[in-house]
Amino acid sequence: MAFDIDMIKKVYSQYDERITAARQVENKPLTLSEKILYAHLWNGNAAEAYERGKSYVDFAPDRVAMQDATAQMALLQFMQAGRPQAAVPSTVHCDHLIQARDGAEQDLTRAKQESSEVFNFLSSVSNKYGIGFWKPGAGIIHQVVLENYAFPGGLMIGTDSHTVNAGGLGMVAIGVGGADACDVMAGLPWELKFPKLIGVKLTGKLSGWASAKDVILKVAGILTVKGGTGCIVEYFGDGAESLSCTGKGTICNMGAEIGATTSTFGYDESMERYLRSTDRADVADAANAIKQHLTADAEVYADPEAYFDQVIEINLSELEPSLNGPFTPDLYTPISRMREEASKNGWPTKVEWGLIGSCTNSSYEDLSRAASIAKQAIEKGLVTQAEFGINPGSEQVRYTADRDGLLKTFEDLNATIFTNACGPCIGMWDRAGADQQEKNTIVHSFNRNFAKRADGNPNTYAFVTSPEIVAAIAISGDLGFNPVTDTLTNKDGVQVKLDPPTGDELPAKGFAVEDAGYQAPATDGSSVSVEVSPTSDRLQLLEPFAAWEGTDLKGLKLLIKAKGKCTTDHISMAGPWLKYRGHLDNISNNMLIGAVNFYNDKTDFVKNQLTGEYGPVPATQRAYKASDIGTIVVGDENYGEGSSREHAAMEPRHLGVRAVLVKSFARIHETNLKKQGMLGLTFVNKDDYDKILENDTIDILGLTEFSPNKPLTVVLHHADGSSEEILVNHTYNAQQIEWFKAGGALNIIRRNQAN
Ligand code: MIC
Ligand code: SF4
């Protein structure tokens, strides 16, 4: 039986009425995305049609999911909201804080010791506030959510950008910062700008080496890392129906890499099969009863151009396996062109590691297809040239894969089976020799490959591809190897060819698990106490940020002008820093240390205008703070791309940065800045980025009349005594301006609670 089946039935029972109301206001056939959004309006039935890309709308999500690295901050905020219980079903998943090194058992034991304080905190807060808790080792949040909580037509938010994975089961699932999760758990509406809609029509059928991963790698190549910003991507067509449910999850998962708000698929038989095999026949039956509402109206898919803002068509029958990278997930290279591209660009072709796992590709089907390649390698006498690491997505997947001999096959190939956790995907990987910073190549089935992400080495060239291609390339040890056409020499000197992968969408004998790792919360948590030691270096209770002083901001110093890609990994690095995610002051010591300084091309080396000396960004910022001088951060396009981590907004806020001025923002990061009471601004004229000079003192004018759709003025006082005025835009609505004035959204919740 499914968790929270009553909630799901209640949502479904409202669908008919809500869709009828939506049809009336929209007066046209509806896409699936619109149906789900209109069925979840905070105010109930739709009273007006919303303008895509313009209207801010209040929604009522059905559930909240949080992972350990972001849950700490989300729950530290929630603890101040004064609620006895989370207002909607919510869960916490311990998956980010487990470092891969020796193998599952030892690594898990070590992590439990090292992070016991944090795990205990999360377990007791969950227990107190009615939140389901998934222990370390239970699996990666998005795989566990897909297996247990996702349901067609639902709306959920999660404090992780890959929450979107649940689109594979027909949800609208959206990644947010912890402050948004805190609002929803506190029983408040959740606001989102009504998204634009991109339709992706899939025709044909996958065959040979091509997989679901190749669909999204191709889409990423077409749309790039910012092409999906502000949009929901809705997949449809007979090709969509031919994909497995977890394959759909893979596609939706990596929608985060094109900046999409989320991605989704209409309810179909693959989803029904998945629901039934994961012990949720009750959800499948309930969904079948309102099937017509869980996909778009037929007119929409018959004439997509008329209903979507943009339409892309991909023929699965023609899809070639590909690899994206290095350093960015949208650099698309079909496998047949890899050798040429690698030599042209100087990418090392000797592959050191093949890693299979992450929330993107760690399903039973993924492991079974990769294992079919591993098995052939053994049978055909091939010796693996690279090292192999596997992180199963959940204990249920691991247990079943073990029972069915898949893990044994990998082990026969000398693979290390790591914990059911994020591991190398988020830099939780103690890779031997990484500190030597040698130039090297790895291939993995993850979703992100930003510099330093997996092992902290800036010279690791990481390529994203499907699990089966990871297996083939790791066996060959050669980035240019194309299993479709090339042969390999086996240990007897014979040329052998790998056959295309085979695998099981779902385990033939069904899923099995002994202990899935779930801990139900206390029915009445009022007597559960949550302790945070004042001397802890891992956890720190939050102090409210100061309210806006009521004047324009004058005399700000430029802290850093970041050059090029500046993702949340650059702003608040993960890996070794994950341990401070519950301690704002300690984690602030990683603020912007990965951002490249425009003026000297170095990282973590900026000018302190007070002394004229260069030093690390956090120390420089602390010096300004000590002198009570505000600062500003300037950035390039798609600033804050990647993760949902609100630390990337809270750290600058905590250390006294007053504004972030960029060419464009990634959605979640922009919202996180607003929530924390920061000013997030964009250049009206992008070339004005060039006018910012290293020794500038900067004023932001117009704040006393701060209002929606009204640009602000920035004055640049250059060191030579000249000054220039530029116009900057913002996207704050009236409520968000209140957050700014109050010093952060949480201050308003606190205030309301006190009244
Ligand atoms: C990631 O993949 O970057 C993470 C780590 O899962 C983040 C969340 C975090 O920073 O904790 C994400 O994608 O939101
Ligand atoms: Fe974990 Fe990686 Fe997925 Fe983020 S992308 S949730 S780090 S597995």
PDB file of C-alpha atoms and ligand atoms in Angstrom, residues 67-71 95-96 140-142 158-163 175-176 256-257 359 422 425-427 447-448 450 453 568-569 572-575 578 581 641-647 668, ligand 1:
ATOM      1  CA  GLN A  67      17.608  15.667   1.537  1.00  0.00           C
ATOM      2  CA  ASP A  68      20.046  15.789   4.436  1.00  0.00           C
ATOM      3  CA  ALA A  69      22.316  18.510   3.038  1.00  0.00           C
ATOM      4  CA  THR A  70      19.471  20.987   2.494  1.00  0.00           C
ATOM      5  CA  ALA A  71      17.032  19.702   5.138  1.00  0.00           C
ATOM      6  CA  ASP A  95      21.907  10.539   1.085  1.00  0.00           C
ATOM      7  CA  HIS A  96      24.366  13.395   0.556  1.00  0.00           C
ATOM      8  CA  ILE A 140      18.978   8.689  -2.934  1.00  0.00           C
ATOM      9  CA  ILE A 141      16.052  11.020  -2.303  1.00  0.00           C
ATOM     10  CA  HIS A 142      14.677  11.046  -5.857  1.00  0.00           C
ATOM     11  CA  GLY A 158      11.652  19.399  -2.760  1.00  0.00           C
ATOM     12  CA  THR A 159      14.796  21.043  -1.442  1.00  0.00           C
ATOM     13  CA  ASP A 160      16.914  19.698  -4.240  1.00  0.00           C
ATOM     14  CA  SER A 161      17.013  20.705  -7.879  1.00  0.00           C
ATOM     15  CA  HIS A 162      16.497  17.112  -9.034  1.00  0.00           C
ATOM     16  CA  THR A 163      13.132  16.854  -7.312  1.00  0.00           C
ATOM     17  CA  GLY A 175      13.133  22.005  -6.778  1.00  0.00           C
ATOM     18  CA  VAL A 176      13.169  24.866  -4.293  1.00  0.00           C
ATOM     19  CA  ALA A 256      17.292  20.558 -14.121  1.00  0.00           C
ATOM     20  CA  GLU A 257      20.379  20.847 -16.302  1.00  0.00           C
ATOM     21  CA  CYS A 359      19.486  10.027  -8.808  1.00  0.00           C
ATOM     22  CA  CYS A 422      24.890  10.371  -3.890  1.00  0.00           C
ATOM     23  CA  CYS A 425      28.029  12.739  -7.776  1.00  0.00           C
ATOM     24  CA  ILE A 426      28.384  15.446  -5.146  1.00  0.00           C
ATOM     25  CA  GLY A 427      32.065  15.251  -4.453  1.00  0.00           C
ATOM     26  CA  ASN A 447      23.627  14.644 -14.367  1.00  0.00           C
ATOM     27  CA  ARG A 448      26.207  17.324 -13.586  1.00  0.00           C
ATOM     28  CA  PHE A 450      30.876  21.062 -13.381  1.00  0.00           C
ATOM     29  CA  ARG A 453      32.333  18.406  -8.769  1.00  0.00           C
ATOM     30  CA  THR A 568      25.986  27.149  -7.033  1.00  0.00           C
ATOM     31  CA  ASP A 569      28.972  24.769  -6.907  1.00  0.00           C
ATOM     32  CA  SER A 572      28.982  27.315  -2.218  1.00  0.00           C
ATOM     33  CA  MET A 573      31.014  24.248  -3.010  1.00  0.00           C
ATOM     34  CA  ALA A 574      29.762  20.842  -1.878  1.00  0.00           C
ATOM     35  CA  GLY A 575      32.101  17.833  -1.271  1.00  0.00           C
ATOM     36  CA  LEU A 578      28.719  19.522   2.937  1.00  0.00           C
ATOM     37  CA  ARG A 581      25.363  22.735   5.775  1.00  0.00           C
ATOM     38  CA  GLU A 641      22.820  27.587 -12.119  1.00  0.00           C
ATOM     39  CA  GLY A 642      22.581  24.067 -10.736  1.00  0.00           C
ATOM     40  CA  SER A 643      21.639  23.292  -7.195  1.00  0.00           C
ATOM     41  CA  SER A 644      18.784  24.454  -4.994  1.00  0.00           C
ATOM     42  CA  ARG A 645      21.144  25.025  -2.045  1.00  0.00           C
ATOM     43  CA  GLU A 646      20.039  28.221  -0.358  1.00  0.00           C
ATOM     44  CA  HIS A 647      23.420  28.474   1.323  1.00  0.00           C
ATOM     45  CA  ILE A 668      15.888  28.694  -7.894  1.00  0.00           C
TER      46      ILE A 668
HETATM   47  C1  MIC B   1      23.305  18.712  -6.410  1.00  0.00           C
HETATM   48  O1  MIC B   1      23.093  17.784  -7.174  1.00  0.00           O
HETATM   49  O2  MIC B   1      23.996  19.699  -6.716  1.00  0.00           O
HETATM   50  C2  MIC B   1      22.679  18.664  -5.036  1.00  0.00           C
HETATM   51  C3  MIC B   1      23.774  18.492  -4.072  1.00  0.00           C
HETATM   52  O3  MIC B   1      21.827  17.553  -4.943  1.00  0.00           O
HETATM   53  C4  MIC B   1      21.914  19.956  -4.835  1.00  0.00           C
HETATM   54  C5  MIC B   1      21.394  20.144  -3.480  1.00  0.00           C
HETATM   55  C6  MIC B   1      22.419  20.576  -2.496  1.00  0.00           C
HETATM   56  O4  MIC B   1      23.273  21.401  -2.809  1.00  0.00           O
HETATM   57  O5  MIC B   1      22.344  20.112  -1.365  1.00  0.00           O
HETATM   58  C7  MIC B   1      20.772  20.194  -5.818  1.00  0.00           C
HETATM   59  O6  MIC B   1      20.832  19.708  -6.921  1.00  0.00           O
HETATM   60  O7  MIC B   1      19.841  20.946  -5.502  1.00  0.00           O
END
